[in-house]
Amino acid sequence: PKSLDIAPLLDEAKKQLHEEADYLREAQMLARYGELLADQSQFVVPALYSELTTPRVLAMSFVTGVPVETLETAPQDVRDRVMHDLISLVLRELFDWRLMQTDPNFANYRWQPETEKLVLLDFGAARPLPAETGEGYRRLLTAALAGDRDAVREAAIAAGFLGEAAVLQHRALVDRMIDVILVELAKPGPFDFGDRAFVEVLREQGTEIARDRDTWHLPPIDTLFVQRKISGTALLAARLKARVDIRTMVAAYCDGAPS
């Protein structure tokens, strides 16, 4: 619709494409992640060779590994641990570091069977996050863990996930979608990413809302990039059929949320 201004999104996409081709910037991000993860033995970040790096060449150590998808045949406990570590990384990026590698392409992860470590690659899409982005997610997750549908709806609007027009026109559908998510989040024990039944329900309800073009809404740019990382991480977890105690992990970052 004409009322939806996508120019800022296109401008940001162009900016990121330029940044991903800026090897000096990527070198800084590679070095920064190496520092941030220095005490995290479950991850491997290539070492930067700054003296050999130029605007046209990014020099780093060679790190062995196989495609992360090979973990599909790994024991359940290994798959669970890997996804626990990756989800923990996303939470630290969002809430602790305010810095996130926003490209969750599976090719950016490699697995070392011999060491059982995960290799992290390609930091061209790493970007700093404003404090309000993390706080918006914190309010949303705190409300979700409390099982408070109204608070979830209001937090989603405040953070820009939902447009007010969509909520006004499709309140019942929005509330049903929230209820589906709250039921899944309230289930005891690890969350089973291999069970995708609820996703189809959300897709059907979301599609119905999306048909109403007059209520289309563009979330904040930074939220879109964060959501890309979260969605991609969830897709990998589903691919590996991992089971992770999401509720406990998220509760550690939420204000007074029940675990």
C-alpha positions as a printed NumPy array, in Angstrom:
array([[  0.   ,   0.   ,   0.   ],
       [  1.063,   3.58 ,  -0.67 ],
       [  0.92 ,   4.381,   3.036],
       [  3.773,   1.956,   3.757],
       [  7.106,   3.735,   3.387],
       [  9.743,   1.119,   2.547],
       [ 12.414,   3.637,   1.554],
       [ 14.208,   3.43 ,   4.945],
       [ 14.308,  -0.361,   4.644],
       [ 15.79 ,  -0.207,   1.151],
       [ 18.347,   2.363,   2.279],
       [ 19.363,   0.155,   5.207],
       [ 19.624,  -2.903,   2.954],
       [ 21.946,  -1.012,   0.615],
       [ 23.997,   0.159,   3.584],
       [ 24.403,  -3.381,   4.884],
       [ 25.454,  -4.682,   1.474],
       [ 28.203,  -2.061,   1.422],
       [ 29.213,  -2.909,   4.996],
       [ 29.409,  -6.626,   4.219],
       [ 31.891,  -5.809,   1.446],
       [ 33.981,  -3.608,   3.764],
       [ 36.737,  -5.98 ,   4.878],
       [ 38.298,  -3.507,   7.294],
       [ 34.993,  -3.191,   9.12 ],
       [ 34.496,  -6.956,   9.099],
       [ 38.013,  -7.373,  10.47 ],
       [ 37.069,  -5.171,  13.431],
       [ 33.957,  -7.257,  14.046],
       [ 35.891, -10.518,  13.738],
       [ 38.398,  -9.299,  16.313],
       [ 35.625,  -8.073,  18.602],
       [ 33.815, -11.41 ,  18.555],
       [ 37.099, -13.16 ,  19.191],
       [ 37.466, -11.057,  22.344],
       [ 33.868, -11.517,  23.476],
       [ 34.01 , -15.29 ,  23.051],
       [ 37.558, -15.822,  24.295],
       [ 36.279, -17.563,  27.428],
       [ 33.641, -19.621,  25.609],
       [ 35.408, -22.87 ,  24.749],
       [ 32.401, -24.265,  22.886],
       [ 32.958, -21.746,  20.081],
       [ 35.822, -21.234,  17.65 ],
       [ 36.358, -17.842,  16.01 ],
       [ 39.12 , -17.54 ,  13.382],
       [ 42.077, -15.399,  14.398],
       [ 42.469, -12.129,  12.51 ],
       [ 45.76 , -11.387,  10.751],
       [ 45.461,  -7.618,  10.83 ],
       [ 48.884,  -7.023,   9.291],
       [ 47.756,  -8.856,   6.147],
       [ 44.247,  -7.422,   5.988],
       [ 43.461,  -4.684,   3.474],
       [ 40.278,  -3.108,   2.093],
       [ 40.299,  -5.908,  -0.51 ],
       [ 41.632,  -8.833,   1.522],
       [ 40.425, -10.215,   4.859],
       [ 43.159, -12.416,   6.319],
       [ 42.341, -14.911,   9.072],
       [ 43.4  , -18.312,  10.316],
       [ 42.123, -21.427,   8.56 ],
       [ 39.717, -23.388,  10.737],
       [ 38.563, -26.877,   9.862],
       [ 34.947, -27.946,  10.098],
       [ 32.064, -29.668,   8.355],
       [ 28.602, -28.272,   7.496],
       [ 26.505, -27.701,  10.606],
       [ 23.708, -29.692,   8.964],
       [ 25.733, -32.87 ,   9.523],
       [ 24.598, -32.604,  13.134],
       [ 21.221, -33.955,  12.012],
       [ 22.631, -37.452,  12.581],
       [ 24.367, -36.595,  15.865],
       [ 23.043, -37.923,  19.196],
       [ 20.141, -35.971,  20.68 ],
       [ 22.208, -34.62 ,  23.569],
       [ 24.802, -33.187,  21.174],
       [ 22.139, -31.472,  19.059],
       [ 20.488, -30.102,  22.18 ],
       [ 23.761, -28.741,  23.536],
       [ 24.742, -27.069,  20.268],
       [ 21.412, -25.284,  19.98 ],
       [ 21.493, -24.33 ,  23.662],
       [ 24.854, -22.691,  23.013],
       [ 23.647, -20.875,  19.887],
       [ 20.473, -19.604,  21.547],
       [ 22.526, -18.479,  24.539],
       [ 24.762, -16.597,  22.106],
       [ 21.762, -14.819,  20.572],
       [ 20.565, -13.776,  24.036],
       [ 23.991, -12.431,  24.948],
       [ 24.205, -10.527,  21.669],
       [ 20.792,  -8.963,  22.229],
       [ 20.858,  -8.208,  25.942],
       [ 24.501,  -8.116,  27.076],
       [ 26.629,  -7.011,  24.161],
       [ 24.123,  -5.023,  22.072],
       [ 26.049,  -6.348,  19.11 ],
       [ 24.695,  -9.046,  16.816],
       [ 25.85 , -11.005,  13.792],
       [ 22.535, -10.766,  11.966],
       [ 23.072, -13.295,   9.162],
       [ 22.035, -16.787,  10.372],
       [ 22.871, -18.526,   7.087],
       [ 23.755, -22.128,   7.932],
       [ 27.005, -21.704,   5.975],
       [ 28.177, -19.28 ,   8.67 ],
       [ 28.429, -22.175,  11.125],
       [ 30.795, -25.147,  10.897],
       [ 30.987, -28.147,  13.182],
       [ 34.167, -29.807,  14.433],
       [ 33.276, -33.447,  15.223],
       [ 36.686, -34.14 ,  16.738],
       [ 36.468, -31.288,  19.272],
       [ 32.665, -30.935,  19.392],
       [ 33.043, -27.193,  18.946],
       [ 31.084, -24.815,  16.744],
       [ 32.964, -22.548,  14.346],
       [ 31.516, -19.067,  13.774],
       [ 32.205, -17.392,  10.427],
       [ 31.37 , -14.241,   8.465],
       [ 30.996, -11.143,  10.615],
       [ 30.226,  -8.735,   7.798],
       [ 26.597,  -8.555,   8.945],
       [ 27.468,  -7.819,  12.587],
       [ 25.859,  -4.592,  13.747],
       [ 25.465,  -2.676,  17.02 ],
       [ 21.967,  -2.555,  18.485],
       [ 20.336,   0.395,  20.241],
       [ 19.392,  -0.195,  23.865],
       [ 15.686,   0.236,  23.11 ],
       [ 15.71 ,  -2.781,  20.807],
       [ 16.836,  -5.115,  23.561],
       [ 14.491,  -3.5  ,  26.072],
       [ 11.571,  -3.996,  23.711],
       [ 12.336,  -7.71 ,  23.518],
       [ 12.818,  -7.856,  27.28 ],
       [  9.372,  -6.378,  27.956],
       [  7.778,  -8.698,  25.419],
       [  9.433, -11.825,  26.802],
       [  8.732, -10.848,  30.408],
       [  5.032, -10.54 ,  29.594],
       [  5.069, -13.834,  27.7  ],
       [  6.707, -15.737,  30.553],
       [  4.08 , -14.304,  32.898],
       [  1.343, -15.585,  30.586],
       [ -0.157, -12.094,  30.346],
       [ -1.865, -11.83 ,  26.964],
       [ -2.753,  -8.138,  27.29 ],
       [  0.786,  -7.22 ,  28.321],
       [  2.203,  -9.238,  25.407],
       [ -0.059,  -7.41 ,  22.967],
       [  0.882,  -3.99 ,  24.329],
       [  4.595,  -4.835,  24.41 ],
       [  4.417,  -6.085,  20.813],
       [  2.846,  -2.809,  19.708],
       [  5.347,  -0.716,  21.674],
       [  8.298,  -2.616,  20.199],
       [  6.909,  -2.296,  16.684],
       [  6.194,  -5.983,  16.084],
       [  2.508,  -5.218,  15.639],
       [  0.862,  -2.2  ,  14.102],
       [ -2.011,  -0.606,  15.99 ],
       [ -4.219,  -0.843,  12.893],
       [ -3.781,  -4.611,  12.702],
       [ -4.704,  -4.994,  16.361],
       [ -7.764,  -2.766,  16.001],
       [ -9.026,  -4.571,  12.918],
       [ -8.059,  -8.13 ,  13.867],
       [ -8.028,  -8.179,  17.665],
       [ -9.491, -11.692,  17.966],
       [ -6.958, -13.183,  15.536],
       [ -4.048, -11.414,  17.202],
       [ -5.148, -12.662,  20.604],
       [ -5.51 , -16.23 ,  19.325],
       [ -1.96 , -16.093,  17.958],
       [ -0.678, -14.801,  21.286],
       [ -2.539, -17.556,  23.118],
       [ -0.942, -20.239,  20.923],
       [  2.52 , -18.893,  21.744],
       [  1.759, -18.602,  25.457],
       [  0.54 , -22.204,  25.61 ],
       [  3.747, -23.445,  23.974],
       [  5.929, -21.337,  26.247],
       [  4.109, -22.528,  29.373],
       [  4.707, -26.215,  28.682],
       [  7.044, -27.783,  31.265],
       [ 10.457, -29.05 ,  30.266],
       [ 12.56 , -28.369,  27.175],
       [ 10.946, -26.809,  24.112],
       [ 10.852, -29.337,  21.255],
       [ 11.833, -27.516,  18.072],
       [ 11.035, -30.666,  16.097],
       [  7.324, -30.31 ,  16.922],
       [  6.14 , -27.741,  14.382],
       [  2.37 , -28.221,  14.667],
       [  1.795, -24.842,  16.301],
       [  3.801, -23.069,  13.585],
       [  1.223, -23.994,  10.955],
       [ -1.549, -22.598,  13.155],
       [  0.322, -19.307,  13.499],
       [  1.036, -19.226,   9.77 ],
       [ -2.644, -19.612,   8.892],
       [ -3.735, -16.906,  11.306],
       [ -0.916, -14.577,  10.291],
       [ -1.757, -15.035,   6.612],
       [ -5.344, -14.005,   7.271],
       [ -4.182, -10.776,   8.896],
       [ -1.645, -10.16 ,   6.113],
       [ -4.406, -10.217,   3.494],
       [ -5.581,  -6.887,   4.891],
       [ -3.094,  -4.624,   3.137],
       [ -4.47 ,  -1.544,   4.881],
       [ -3.006,  -2.781,   8.177],
       [  0.476,  -3.591,   6.882],
       [  3.177,  -2.297,   9.169],
       [  6.964,  -2.06 ,   8.964],
       [  8.792,  -2.809,  12.251],
       [ 11.904,  -0.818,  13.201],
       [ 14.927,  -1.681,  11.065],
       [ 16.987,  -3.015,  13.965],
       [ 14.113,  -5.244,  15.048],
       [ 13.929,  -6.713,  11.546],
       [ 17.614,  -7.615,  11.639],
       [ 17.311,  -9.153,  15.106],
       [ 14.25 , -11.099,  14.035],
       [ 16.143, -12.442,  11.037],
       [ 18.772, -13.839,  13.404],
       [ 16.184, -15.288,  15.785],
       [ 14.152, -16.865,  12.984],
       [ 17.23 , -18.362,  11.354],
       [ 18.398, -19.799,  14.663],
       [ 14.962, -21.339,  15.221],
       [ 15.073, -22.86 ,  11.726],
       [ 18.391, -24.517,  12.503],
       [ 17.002, -25.816,  15.797],
       [ 14.034, -27.259,  13.906],
       [ 16.348, -28.814,  11.33 ],
       [ 18.287, -30.515,  14.132],
       [ 15.098, -31.381,  16.057],
       [ 16.732, -29.964,  19.161],
       [ 15.123, -29.76 ,  22.591],
       [ 16.122, -26.724,  24.653],
       [ 14.841, -25.25 ,  27.922],
       [ 14.016, -21.898,  26.37 ],
       [ 11.892, -20.721,  29.276],
       [ 14.704, -20.926,  31.816],
       [ 17.212, -19.329,  29.437],
       [ 14.943, -16.396,  28.622],
       [ 13.82 , -15.909,  32.238],
       [ 17.403, -15.097,  33.223],
       [ 17.135, -11.921,  31.122],
       [ 13.61 , -10.887,  32.09 ],
       [ 12.476,  -8.627,  34.901],
       [ 10.887, -10.676,  37.656],
       [  9.689, -13.346,  35.237],
       [  8.727, -16.736,  36.697],
       [ 11.108, -19.519,  35.655]])
